[in-house]
Amino acid sequence: MHDKTYITGIAAPLLIDNLDTDQIMPKQFLRTITKEGLDRGVLFDLRFHPDGRPRPDFVLNRAEYAHANILVGAPNFGCGSSREHAVWGLQQLGIKAVIAPSFGEIFFSNALNNRLLLIVLEPDKIGLLLQDQAIDKHLAIDLEKMEIRCASHVFSFSLGGRHKKMIVEGLDMVGATLQLLPQIEAFEKRHYAAFPWGYVLPSA
Amino acid sequence: MPPRTLYKKLVDSHTVAVLDEQHVLLYADLHIMNEYTSPQAFSSLRENNRKVLRPRQQLAVVSHIIPTHPVSVADRVIFDPPSALQASNLKRNCRDFGIKLFDTNHEEQGIEHIIAPEHGWIRPGMVVLCGDSHTTTYGALGALGFGVGTSEVEHILATQTLVYRLAQDMRITVDGKLPAGTSVKDLVLLIIARIGAQGARGYAVEFCGSTIAALSAEARMTLCNMAVEAGARAALIRPDQATFDYIREKAAGLSEPEFTQALADWEQLYSDQGAVFDIAHAFSASEVAPFVTWGTSPDQAMAVTASIPDPALAADAHAGATISQALQYMGLAAGGAMLGLPIDRVFIGSCTNGRIEDLRSAAAIVGGRHVAATVRAMVVPGSGEVRRQAEQEGLAQIFIDAGFEWRQPGCSMCLAMNDDVLAPGERCASTTNRNFEGRQGRDGRTHLMSPAMAAAAAISGCISDVRKMENRHA
C-alpha cells in the first residue's frame, strides 16, 4: 500500500556504488517525447541479456524480489546525467521508495518533483536493515513517524519539511510559483536595471 | 554585510524570494534546452495551458541525437525515426513559443555547452540553467550554472525561476605550474580521483589558486564541466582578465559603455576576504601527470604510469568488490599496467573536450603521424564554429591526413544517443566525461583522458604516455 504516508513492501538490495542514471535508464530509451514505456528500460543492461532474455541472477529478476517496490542502494545513488527518465522509469516499474546513504543531486530533485520517496540512511543502519532482509524481506516506511520498520529493527530517518510536504501532499510547483508572478516581475525590473548585461540578447 | 563567497553573491543577486531555510526561488537569466530532456516539459506546459514567460531568455539546441556523418550540415538527415521525431518536436515547440533554436541543419549547430559561450550568451554574474548535468561548465566564466531535470525545465519555462535547494561552499585551491605534457583534463581527473565521485556532492565548488588563474577560458570550461563528476552542484571561477577578454570577443552584443559598466560589476565577483567555505581542499599542480581512468566511474582514475588497483589491497571488502566489478567490466587485470593496453577506438570531442584548444592540442601530437592500423579514430568538433576554425587553422587536414574521421558537430559518442556507438568489448580512448558501464555502448569500455593522450593512443594503438611521444620528436 502507499497512501503517501505509509509504504509497505519488499525491499530489493541494489548495492552498487555510484549507480549512475545512465545505468538506471540507458540512452536508447531516451529517444522519446513522452514518459510512456520507460519501465522496460530500467536497469536494462543489468536486468536483461543483449538478446532481451532476463538475467536470472539479477536481484529484480529473482522470484523473492519479483514484487519489490522499495530499493536499498549504495552511496551516490542516481549520480551522473540529469535525465528525469530514470525517476519516471523506476516509478513505472512500481518502485515507491529508495533507501541509500546518499543520492546524486539532480536525481534527488527529480525524485522529489515526482513524489518518489528517497530516504537517506546511514551505512551502518543499512547494514542492519539488510541483515533483517535475510529473515523477512518486508519493510514498512511510516512518513508520519519517519520510521522504517523491518524484522527486528526500527530506524528513524529525517526529511526536510519541504521534502515531506512534497511527498505527502504533492504540489503544483509551477502553479504555486505563478502566484508569485508579481514578485518575479518586480525582481526582474530591479535586476536588469542593475545588471543589464545579464539580459540576453541573441547575437546576430 | 558579512563576507560572502562568490557562490553566495550569485545566489543572493538572483533570489526572488526566500522560501524556507534551505530553499530560495532563484531567477534564471538564461535557460538552455536540448531535444531529449525538454519534450515532456513542453507537453505538460501545453496540457496546463501555460505559456513560456520569457521566450527571449531561452535557447534551444539539437545536440545529443544528431548524426555526425561528414555530409554537409544542410544535407544532414536524422534517419532514426524516434530521434527525428524528437528533433521535429523541439522545432515545433520553439516555433510555437518563440524560442531561438540551433536546429539540425543550422550551420552554427553544436553541443549546447559549447555554442552558448561561443555566441556570447554566457556572461559573468549570470544564472544559467539547462536540463543537462554539464551545465556546471559556465562557472568557468563566473556564471552560476547547473543541471536540472525535466520537471524543473517546465518550471523554468513557465516562471523563469527555479525552486532551488541551497548548496554548501567548497574551495579547491590548485597552485603551481602544470607539468609539460599535462593539461587541465589531467588535473580534473586527479581532483576527482582524490576527492571521489561524491566528494563534492551538495557543494558549489570554487576553483582558485595560481594554476587556475593561468588557465585559458576554454581550459576552465573543461575543469568546471567535469566538476559534476565529483558530484558538485555547481563550479565557479572568479572572473579575471582571461574571462573579460573571452567575453569581449564573444559577447559582441555589448556596446562599449555597457562593457565598461559591466566590467566594473564583474570585477566585484569574487569571494570576499574572510568568506567562510564549509570545506576546503588544496592540490599542487606538480602532482599532475597524464591521467587515465581504469574503471567505470570517473573517480577510478590514475596516472598512466601507475599500476591498476588490486582489490585485495582495498580498504575494506566493499571497496574491494567495487574495484573487482570495475576491473571485470573493463577486462583488466589487478596490478597490471595501463601503458601498452591496446585500444580499438578513439573519440575526440564532447562538451568536455570538443573546443578549438582541445583540437589544437590533439593535432599537435597527431601532426606528421598516422593512426595505428588497428584503431578507428574520430574527431567530432563541438560546434560548427569550432569545425570551421579547425579547418581554417589546418587542424582538420592534419587529422584527415593521419587517418582520423573528421565529423560534423554533436554530442556523438560521449553518450552514444546517435549512431556513434561502441560495439561490445570495444575499448575506447575518449576525451569525454563519463566512463560509466554502457555509456558509449553496451559492454563498451571507456578510458577517459585528455585530447593529447587520446591522440597519442590513436597513433600508437594503445594507451601511451604522451610525454614520451613528445620527447621522441624533441
XYZ file of C-alpha atoms in Angstrom:
678
model
C 0.000 0.000 0.000
C 1.011 3.584 -0.444
C -1.211 6.325 0.808
C 1.763 8.725 0.597
C 2.410 8.494 4.325
C 2.782 4.743 4.662
C 4.594 2.410 2.295
C 4.917 -1.321 2.839
C 6.529 -3.831 0.602
C 9.551 -5.815 -0.349
C 12.925 -4.138 -0.450
C 15.471 -5.294 -3.011
C 19.182 -4.625 -2.415
C 20.927 -2.852 -5.289
C 24.274 -2.221 -3.692
C 26.252 -0.597 -6.474
C 28.339 2.438 -5.520
C 27.737 5.497 -7.691
C 24.895 3.799 -9.567
C 24.508 6.329 -12.364
C 21.372 7.347 -14.225
C 22.929 6.061 -17.469
C 22.574 2.603 -15.963
C 19.194 3.252 -14.392
C 17.855 4.438 -17.781
C 20.146 3.718 -20.739
C 20.384 6.080 -23.694
C 18.288 4.062 -26.152
C 15.189 4.704 -24.026
C 15.663 8.467 -24.098
C 14.644 8.832 -27.735
C 11.076 9.639 -26.822
C 8.891 12.693 -26.408
C 6.554 11.127 -23.838
C 7.016 9.404 -20.496
C 5.499 6.117 -21.607
C 7.181 2.737 -21.741
C 10.155 3.559 -19.580
C 9.607 0.613 -17.231
C 11.200 -1.644 -19.836
C 14.366 0.455 -19.824
C 15.043 0.500 -16.077
C 18.465 -1.024 -15.313
C 18.232 -2.611 -18.738
C 21.776 -3.943 -19.053
C 21.624 -5.424 -15.545
C 18.141 -6.899 -15.977
C 18.443 -8.298 -19.487
C 20.909 -10.079 -21.724
C 21.651 -8.304 -25.016
C 19.050 -10.523 -26.743
C 16.350 -9.406 -24.311
C 16.167 -12.507 -22.113
C 16.096 -11.691 -18.377
C 19.309 -12.292 -16.441
C 18.139 -14.808 -13.827
C 20.833 -13.799 -11.337
C 19.897 -10.100 -11.224
C 18.159 -9.205 -7.984
C 14.936 -7.844 -9.502
C 14.580 -10.987 -11.626
C 14.755 -13.332 -8.644
C 11.424 -14.785 -7.535
C 11.671 -13.432 -3.988
C 12.093 -9.868 -5.293
C 9.626 -10.084 -8.176
C 7.245 -7.751 -6.359
C 9.835 -5.449 -4.812
C 8.606 -1.871 -4.567
C 11.483 -0.467 -2.499
C 15.165 -0.362 -3.408
C 18.086 -0.313 -0.990
C 21.050 1.350 -2.676
C 24.688 2.248 -2.099
C 26.258 5.723 -1.793
C 25.669 8.336 -4.527
C 22.642 6.507 -5.946
C 21.473 8.242 -9.134
C 24.612 10.248 -9.872
C 25.509 11.446 -13.364
C 23.122 12.583 -16.061
C 20.150 14.853 -15.287
C 17.722 12.584 -17.172
C 14.426 12.518 -15.246
C 13.547 9.415 -17.281
C 15.408 7.459 -14.576
C 12.832 8.501 -11.978
C 9.846 8.011 -14.292
C 11.094 4.537 -15.195
C 11.600 3.450 -11.585
C 8.069 4.575 -10.766
C 6.630 2.788 -13.773
C 8.374 -0.342 -12.547
C 6.473 0.064 -9.281
C 9.231 1.477 -7.104
C 7.804 3.700 -4.356
C 10.919 4.445 -2.337
C 14.698 4.206 -2.469
C 16.806 3.976 0.682
C 20.515 4.771 0.346
C 23.353 6.507 2.217
C 23.358 9.365 -0.327
C 21.878 10.392 -3.662
C 23.024 12.245 -6.752
C 21.875 15.867 -6.525
C 19.798 16.222 -9.673
C 18.277 12.763 -9.230
C 17.250 13.820 -5.724
C 15.351 16.851 -7.014
C 13.851 14.860 -9.880
C 12.577 12.215 -7.449
C 11.057 14.814 -5.179
C 9.302 16.533 -8.062
C 7.700 13.197 -8.984
C 6.930 12.071 -5.427
C 9.358 9.180 -5.477
C 10.375 8.906 -1.828
C 14.140 8.983 -1.220
C 15.386 8.198 2.274
C 18.937 8.900 3.362
C 20.012 6.251 5.878
C 23.448 5.797 7.433
C 25.527 2.880 6.082
C 25.550 1.031 9.433
C 21.761 1.151 9.609
C 21.550 -0.047 6.036
C 23.830 -2.930 7.025
C 21.431 -3.934 9.816
C 18.450 -3.489 7.536
C 19.995 -5.848 5.012
C 20.670 -8.407 7.764
C 16.989 -8.255 8.599
C 16.173 -8.872 4.959
C 17.525 -12.390 5.318
C 14.741 -13.045 7.829
C 11.900 -11.097 6.273
C 12.089 -9.059 3.108
C 9.186 -6.816 4.024
C 9.655 -3.270 5.165
C 7.288 -0.613 6.352
C 8.023 3.069 5.918
C 5.990 5.424 8.065
C 6.343 9.030 6.958
C 4.372 10.443 9.857
C 6.703 8.911 12.406
C 9.642 8.985 9.978
C 10.478 5.370 10.753
C 11.492 2.320 8.789
C 10.332 -0.894 10.401
C 11.848 -4.226 9.415
C 12.059 -7.674 11.038
C 13.967 -6.753 14.187
C 14.801 -3.062 13.907
C 13.160 0.316 13.731
C 15.255 3.027 12.121
C 14.355 6.643 12.306
C 15.158 8.954 9.427
C 14.610 12.610 8.732
C 13.051 14.503 5.869
C 13.136 18.232 5.321
C 9.807 19.995 5.776
C 9.517 20.795 2.098
C 10.507 17.244 1.135
C 7.827 15.719 3.345
C 5.190 18.147 2.137
C 6.043 17.383 -1.480
C 5.774 13.632 -0.963
C 2.700 13.623 1.250
C 0.619 16.406 -0.273
C 2.095 16.759 -3.713
C 2.272 20.270 -5.016
C 1.694 22.017 -8.287
C 5.020 23.790 -8.053
C 4.532 25.745 -11.242
C 1.113 26.869 -10.078
C 2.494 27.862 -6.678
C 5.297 29.901 -8.234
C 2.945 31.560 -10.705
C 1.201 33.015 -7.652
C 4.455 34.893 -7.092
C 4.488 36.368 -10.589
C 4.238 39.983 -9.357
C 7.315 39.355 -7.214
C 9.157 37.817 -10.171
C 8.330 40.807 -12.343
C 9.397 43.260 -9.653
C 12.631 41.341 -9.249
C 13.290 41.478 -12.996
C 12.866 45.224 -13.044
C 15.381 45.722 -10.235
C 17.712 43.030 -11.502
C 18.054 44.228 -15.062
C 18.301 47.867 -14.039
C 21.387 46.910 -12.031
C 22.548 44.120 -14.318
C 21.630 44.942 -17.944
C 24.398 42.721 -19.379
C 22.723 39.681 -17.862
C 19.699 40.236 -20.049
C 20.459 38.076 -23.004
C 20.197 39.493 -26.475
C 20.923 36.875 -29.080
C 23.845 37.730 -31.292
C 23.147 38.030 -34.984
C 27.225 42.703 5.297
C 29.410 39.776 6.417
C 31.994 38.476 3.911
C 30.395 36.273 1.276
C 31.629 33.632 -1.126
C 31.253 34.176 -4.853
C 28.595 31.474 -4.836
C 26.542 33.284 -2.165
C 26.859 36.575 -4.044
C 25.438 34.963 -7.182
C 22.612 33.283 -5.284
C 21.774 36.464 -3.392
C 21.685 38.534 -6.565
C 19.220 36.095 -8.138
C 16.948 35.373 -5.179
C 13.385 36.396 -5.925
C 12.019 35.051 -2.649
C 13.273 33.049 0.306
C 11.002 30.006 0.556
C 12.412 28.421 3.701
C 15.766 27.925 5.401
C 17.063 25.694 2.634
C 15.215 26.888 -0.458
C 15.000 30.066 -2.459
C 13.181 30.974 -5.633
C 16.151 31.505 -7.928
C 15.905 33.616 -11.076
C 17.467 32.316 -14.295
C 18.937 34.872 -16.687
C 19.175 32.181 -19.328
C 17.702 28.733 -19.822
C 19.107 26.337 -22.413
C 17.264 23.311 -23.725
C 18.018 20.209 -25.730
C 15.831 17.754 -27.593
C 15.710 14.935 -25.066
C 15.169 16.480 -21.621
C 12.634 19.121 -22.706
C 9.783 17.377 -24.629
C 7.767 16.302 -21.584
C 8.196 19.766 -20.067
C 6.626 21.401 -23.125
C 3.855 18.774 -23.183
C 2.964 19.499 -19.589
C 3.034 23.224 -20.276
C 0.554 22.744 -23.106
C -1.656 20.421 -21.048
C -1.900 23.052 -18.345
C -2.465 25.824 -20.853
C 0.581 27.733 -19.657
C 2.916 29.897 -21.672
C 6.656 30.452 -21.718
C 7.154 33.506 -19.537
C 10.377 34.851 -21.131
C 10.936 33.367 -24.591
C 13.863 35.703 -25.276
C 15.821 34.208 -22.384
C 15.623 30.693 -23.794
C 17.963 28.951 -26.177
C 17.432 25.508 -27.675
C 19.817 23.134 -29.408
C 19.517 19.760 -31.095
C 22.763 18.155 -29.997
C 22.530 14.717 -28.394
C 20.809 12.629 -31.054
C 22.353 14.185 -34.111
C 24.300 12.059 -36.608
C 27.831 13.328 -37.191
C 28.496 11.790 -40.601
C 30.590 14.109 -42.728
C 27.837 15.245 -45.066
C 27.220 18.973 -45.281
C 25.100 20.282 -42.427
C 22.441 21.494 -44.846
C 22.039 17.919 -46.091
C 22.044 16.343 -42.673
C 19.138 13.924 -42.150
C 18.222 12.097 -38.962
C 17.208 8.637 -40.159
C 16.335 7.131 -36.784
C 12.536 7.744 -36.552
C 12.266 8.406 -32.793
C 15.247 10.764 -32.934
C 13.812 12.560 -35.959
C 10.568 12.983 -34.028
C 12.478 14.476 -31.095
C 14.138 16.982 -33.405
C 10.919 17.993 -35.171
C 9.148 18.170 -31.826
C 11.747 20.605 -30.482
C 11.452 22.660 -33.646
C 7.690 22.855 -33.240
C 7.968 23.782 -29.569
C 10.481 26.527 -30.318
C 8.374 27.888 -33.160
C 5.157 27.843 -31.123
C 6.723 29.511 -28.100
C 9.090 31.894 -29.898
C 12.370 30.357 -28.749
C 15.681 30.628 -30.610
C 16.772 27.232 -31.892
C 20.020 25.914 -33.292
C 18.352 23.275 -35.412
C 19.611 20.090 -37.049
C 20.617 21.856 -40.246
C 21.813 25.126 -38.690
C 25.418 25.788 -39.614
C 26.139 27.036 -36.088
C 24.635 23.891 -34.543
C 26.715 22.137 -31.921
C 26.792 20.990 -28.320
C 24.788 23.260 -26.027
C 27.668 23.922 -23.619
C 29.986 24.815 -26.480
C 27.736 27.046 -28.546
C 26.287 29.063 -25.655
C 29.633 30.561 -24.529
C 30.838 30.753 -28.130
C 27.941 33.045 -29.059
C 28.400 35.275 -26.054
C 25.257 34.083 -24.303
C 27.139 33.373 -21.081
C 28.446 36.329 -19.096
C 29.900 36.679 -15.602
C 27.341 37.014 -12.841
C 24.547 35.252 -14.703
C 22.493 32.287 -13.544
C 22.188 29.759 -16.370
C 20.128 26.577 -16.135
C 19.798 23.641 -18.502
C 18.403 20.128 -18.473
C 21.870 18.671 -18.649
C 24.248 17.915 -15.807
C 27.278 19.503 -17.506
C 25.763 22.965 -17.177
C 28.417 23.437 -14.461
C 30.632 24.419 -17.427
C 29.520 28.054 -17.228
C 31.216 28.597 -13.893
C 34.359 28.964 -15.979
C 33.083 32.420 -16.933
C 31.916 33.343 -13.448
C 28.293 32.381 -14.126
C 26.341 30.103 -11.811
C 25.284 27.192 -13.999
C 23.864 23.824 -13.079
C 21.766 21.000 -14.459
C 18.078 20.458 -13.776
C 15.507 17.761 -14.521
C 12.547 17.934 -16.876
C 10.009 18.959 -14.200
C 12.323 21.842 -13.415
C 12.637 22.688 -17.118
C 8.863 23.091 -17.138
C 9.009 25.260 -14.029
C 11.669 27.498 -15.586
C 9.791 27.789 -18.876
C 6.662 28.925 -17.053
C 8.223 31.154 -14.412
C 11.875 31.854 -15.396
C 12.733 30.670 -11.883
C 13.660 27.511 -10.034
C 12.774 26.287 -6.553
C 16.391 25.900 -5.543
C 17.938 23.977 -2.667
C 20.997 25.871 -1.468
C 24.401 24.227 -1.723
C 27.325 24.449 0.672
C 30.609 26.114 -0.221
C 33.734 24.152 -1.134
C 37.019 25.711 -2.146
C 39.520 23.754 -4.220
C 42.864 25.520 -4.488
C 45.464 24.453 -7.022
C 48.838 26.156 -7.104
C 51.874 25.772 -9.311
C 52.579 25.116 -12.941
C 51.086 22.140 -14.752
C 53.978 19.869 -15.850
C 54.823 19.597 -19.542
C 52.618 17.101 -21.361
C 49.700 17.559 -18.952
C 46.533 19.601 -19.275
C 43.539 20.677 -17.284
C 41.846 17.347 -18.119
C 44.602 15.536 -16.255
C 44.180 17.991 -13.377
C 40.443 17.461 -13.106
C 40.780 13.674 -13.298
C 43.328 13.871 -10.472
C 40.983 16.006 -8.376
C 38.042 13.646 -8.929
C 40.212 10.602 -8.177
C 41.333 12.216 -4.914
C 38.019 13.519 -3.588
C 35.824 10.807 -5.093
C 32.723 10.653 -7.280
C 30.666 12.113 -4.465
C 33.409 14.223 -2.911
C 31.724 17.467 -3.895
C 28.130 16.254 -3.631
C 25.974 19.024 -2.180
C 28.607 21.685 -2.766
C 29.189 24.575 -5.082
C 32.916 24.370 -5.745
C 35.057 27.435 -6.276
C 38.347 26.675 -8.011
C 41.153 29.050 -7.150
C 44.923 29.303 -6.964
C 47.713 30.174 -9.362
C 47.171 27.117 -11.571
C 43.558 28.072 -12.201
C 44.472 31.730 -12.792
C 46.915 30.618 -15.501
C 44.279 28.584 -17.373
C 42.611 29.871 -20.539
C 38.852 30.438 -20.543
C 38.377 27.238 -22.563
C 40.518 25.145 -20.217
C 38.459 26.461 -17.312
C 35.345 25.199 -19.075
C 36.825 21.693 -19.162
C 37.513 21.911 -15.432
C 34.073 23.212 -14.452
C 32.389 20.825 -16.891
C 33.859 17.824 -15.069
C 33.177 19.138 -11.548
C 29.789 17.438 -11.720
C 31.634 14.099 -11.922
C 32.684 14.718 -8.320
C 29.018 15.379 -7.567
C 29.324 19.172 -7.487
C 26.065 21.087 -7.828
C 27.976 23.950 -9.431
C 31.532 25.059 -10.119
C 32.835 28.613 -10.150
C 35.984 30.502 -11.068
C 36.480 34.151 -10.244
C 36.235 36.121 -13.481
C 39.533 37.819 -14.385
C 41.292 39.306 -17.403
C 41.182 35.971 -19.262
C 37.409 35.887 -18.725
C 36.908 39.507 -19.743
C 38.984 39.049 -22.907
C 36.943 35.980 -23.828
C 33.623 37.775 -23.198
C 34.787 40.851 -25.117
C 35.464 38.692 -28.125
C 32.301 36.582 -27.923
C 29.637 38.855 -26.455
C 29.741 41.340 -29.288
C 26.172 42.411 -28.426
C 27.502 44.630 -25.617
C 28.209 48.250 -26.534
C 31.408 49.974 -25.343
C 29.757 51.898 -22.457
C 27.882 48.744 -21.478
C 31.067 46.739 -21.454
C 32.844 49.301 -19.262
C 29.962 49.347 -16.844
C 29.767 45.579 -16.900
C 33.477 45.272 -16.128
C 33.099 47.373 -13.004
C 30.432 44.941 -11.862
C 32.222 41.752 -12.905
C 35.328 42.814 -11.016
C 33.260 42.541 -7.822
C 32.562 38.876 -8.492
C 34.920 37.178 -6.068
C 34.795 35.575 -2.643
C 35.337 38.260 -0.012
C 38.355 38.137 2.256
C 37.261 36.090 5.255
C 34.338 34.416 3.469
C 33.722 31.022 5.042
C 33.904 27.834 2.994
C 32.346 24.763 4.573
C 35.233 22.654 3.347
C 38.496 23.278 1.500
C 40.922 21.114 -0.468
C 44.321 22.016 -1.867
C 46.375 20.390 -4.598
C 49.723 21.086 -6.164
C 49.919 21.233 -9.949
C 53.258 19.452 -9.701
C 51.348 16.280 -8.726
C 49.568 16.215 -12.069
C 50.608 13.586 -14.608
C 48.814 12.328 -17.709
C 45.766 10.618 -16.211
C 43.512 7.835 -17.481
C 40.511 6.093 -15.986
C 40.861 2.364 -15.397
C 37.338 1.732 -14.086
C 33.689 2.588 -14.636
C 33.398 5.765 -12.603
C 35.293 8.993 -13.343
C 36.984 8.804 -9.936
C 38.567 5.478 -10.881
C 41.461 7.316 -12.494
C 45.221 7.259 -12.061
C 48.486 8.436 -13.577
C 49.011 6.491 -16.794
C 52.292 5.109 -15.430
C 50.702 3.717 -12.237
C 49.575 0.135 -11.687
C 45.932 -0.900 -11.963
C 44.490 -1.164 -8.418
C 44.352 -4.524 -6.676
C 41.042 -5.283 -4.907
C 42.972 -7.357 -2.375
C 44.648 -4.178 -1.166
C 41.410 -2.197 -0.826
C 40.405 -0.562 2.449
C 37.534 -2.981 3.031
C 35.591 -5.804 1.393
C 33.002 -3.470 -0.154
C 35.689 -1.273 -1.711
C 37.445 -4.393 -2.976
C 34.252 -5.696 -4.548
C 33.679 -2.345 -6.256
C 37.175 -2.458 -7.773
C 36.740 -6.106 -8.813
C 33.495 -5.364 -10.563
C 35.005 -2.423 -12.450
C 38.035 -4.460 -13.498
C 35.846 -7.301 -14.678
C 33.721 -4.977 -16.798
C 36.815 -3.260 -18.174
C 38.608 -6.553 -18.866
C 41.659 -5.547 -16.848
C 43.948 -7.473 -14.504
C 44.615 -6.199 -10.983
C 48.123 -4.829 -10.544
C 48.759 -4.665 -14.295
C 49.873 -1.733 -16.410
C 47.683 0.664 -18.354
C 50.586 1.613 -20.584
C 50.530 -0.524 -23.716
C 46.894 -1.590 -23.344
C 45.583 -1.981 -26.926
C 42.615 0.169 -27.876
C 40.102 -0.143 -30.736
C 38.523 3.297 -30.915
C 39.486 6.892 -30.251
C 36.917 9.604 -29.705
C 37.950 13.252 -29.522
C 35.029 15.579 -28.827
C 32.179 16.255 -26.313
C 31.259 19.285 -24.188
C 34.313 18.483 -22.092
C 36.928 18.465 -24.840
C 35.373 19.469 -28.159
C 36.695 23.058 -28.196
C 39.250 24.548 -30.545
C 42.034 24.419 -27.958
C 41.360 20.718 -27.452
C 41.641 20.063 -31.174
C 44.861 22.080 -31.296
C 46.428 20.036 -28.507
C 45.412 16.760 -30.176
C 46.620 17.915 -33.593
C 49.999 18.852 -32.091
C 50.536 15.178 -31.250
C 48.987 13.829 -34.447
C 50.899 16.049 -36.910
C 53.019 14.036 -39.344
C 51.986 10.700 -37.869
C 49.341 8.115 -38.741
C 46.576 6.407 -36.785
C 47.503 2.805 -35.965
C 46.033 0.252 -38.379
C 44.070 -1.420 -35.573
C 42.322 1.774 -34.490
C 39.240 3.621 -35.733
C 39.600 7.240 -34.650
C 37.178 10.119 -34.968
C 37.228 13.824 -34.215
C 33.833 15.390 -33.578
C 34.112 19.179 -33.187
C 31.900 20.701 -30.511
C 30.198 23.136 -32.899
C 30.018 24.390 -36.451
C 32.217 27.301 -35.393
C 34.878 25.003 -33.903
C 34.800 22.881 -37.039
C 35.204 25.878 -39.318
C 38.023 27.309 -37.235
C 39.837 23.970 -37.174
C 39.589 23.810 -40.952
C 40.942 27.347 -41.293
C 43.855 26.581 -38.998
C 44.726 23.427 -40.916
C 43.941 21.133 -37.973
C 41.253 19.264 -39.897
C 43.752 18.373 -42.605
C 46.227 17.105 -40.007
C 43.559 14.766 -38.630
C 42.413 13.653 -42.068
C 45.973 13.030 -43.284
C 46.614 10.945 -40.186
C 43.574 8.758 -40.850
C 41.077 10.284 -38.407
C 37.437 10.641 -39.404
C 36.641 14.373 -39.477
C 32.985 14.596 -38.476
C 30.164 17.090 -38.164
C 29.464 18.552 -34.688
C 27.349 16.949 -31.980
C 27.496 15.101 -28.671
C 28.051 11.896 -30.596
C 29.803 9.033 -28.841
C 30.000 10.817 -25.497
C 26.644 9.320 -24.624
C 26.051 7.446 -27.870
C 22.447 8.573 -28.405
C 23.216 8.757 -32.109
C 24.734 6.003 -34.250
C 28.298 6.501 -32.995
C 28.331 3.608 -30.552
C 30.975 1.213 -29.227
C 30.465 -2.456 -30.031
C 30.519 -4.903 -27.099
C 34.050 -5.329 -25.795
C 35.478 -2.446 -27.795
C 37.966 -0.324 -25.887
C 37.908 3.422 -26.438
C 40.325 6.214 -25.601
C 37.853 9.042 -25.075
C 38.067 12.737 -24.229
C 34.546 12.651 -22.789
C 33.351 12.964 -19.197
C 31.854 9.607 -18.254
C 33.162 6.061 -18.304
C 30.010 4.523 -16.819
C 29.140 0.950 -17.755
C 27.467 1.000 -21.151
C 27.738 4.779 -21.535
C 29.318 4.632 -25.012
C 27.619 1.367 -25.943
C 26.610 -1.809 -24.149
C 29.719 -3.585 -22.826
C 31.893 -0.901 -24.396
C 34.987 0.081 -22.397
C 35.799 3.750 -21.977
C 39.079 5.225 -20.799
C 38.793 8.948 -20.119
C 41.830 11.071 -20.910
C 42.977 14.385 -22.354
C 42.844 15.190 -26.091
C 46.637 14.883 -26.314
C 46.565 11.486 -24.602
C 43.735 10.315 -26.865
C 45.751 11.440 -29.876
C 48.776 9.520 -28.586
C 46.603 6.433 -28.135
C 45.315 6.753 -31.703
C 48.821 6.919 -33.129
C 50.335 4.142 -31.041
C 47.269 1.870 -30.993
C 47.480 1.554 -27.237
C 47.335 3.638 -24.081
C 50.545 5.636 -24.125
C 52.314 8.318 -22.166
C 52.060 11.423 -24.322
C 55.222 12.798 -22.685
C 57.218 10.012 -24.309
C 55.793 10.798 -27.714
C 56.645 14.439 -27.429
C 60.154 13.605 -26.322
C 60.736 11.434 -29.368
C 60.408 14.486 -31.562
C 62.022 16.991 -29.232
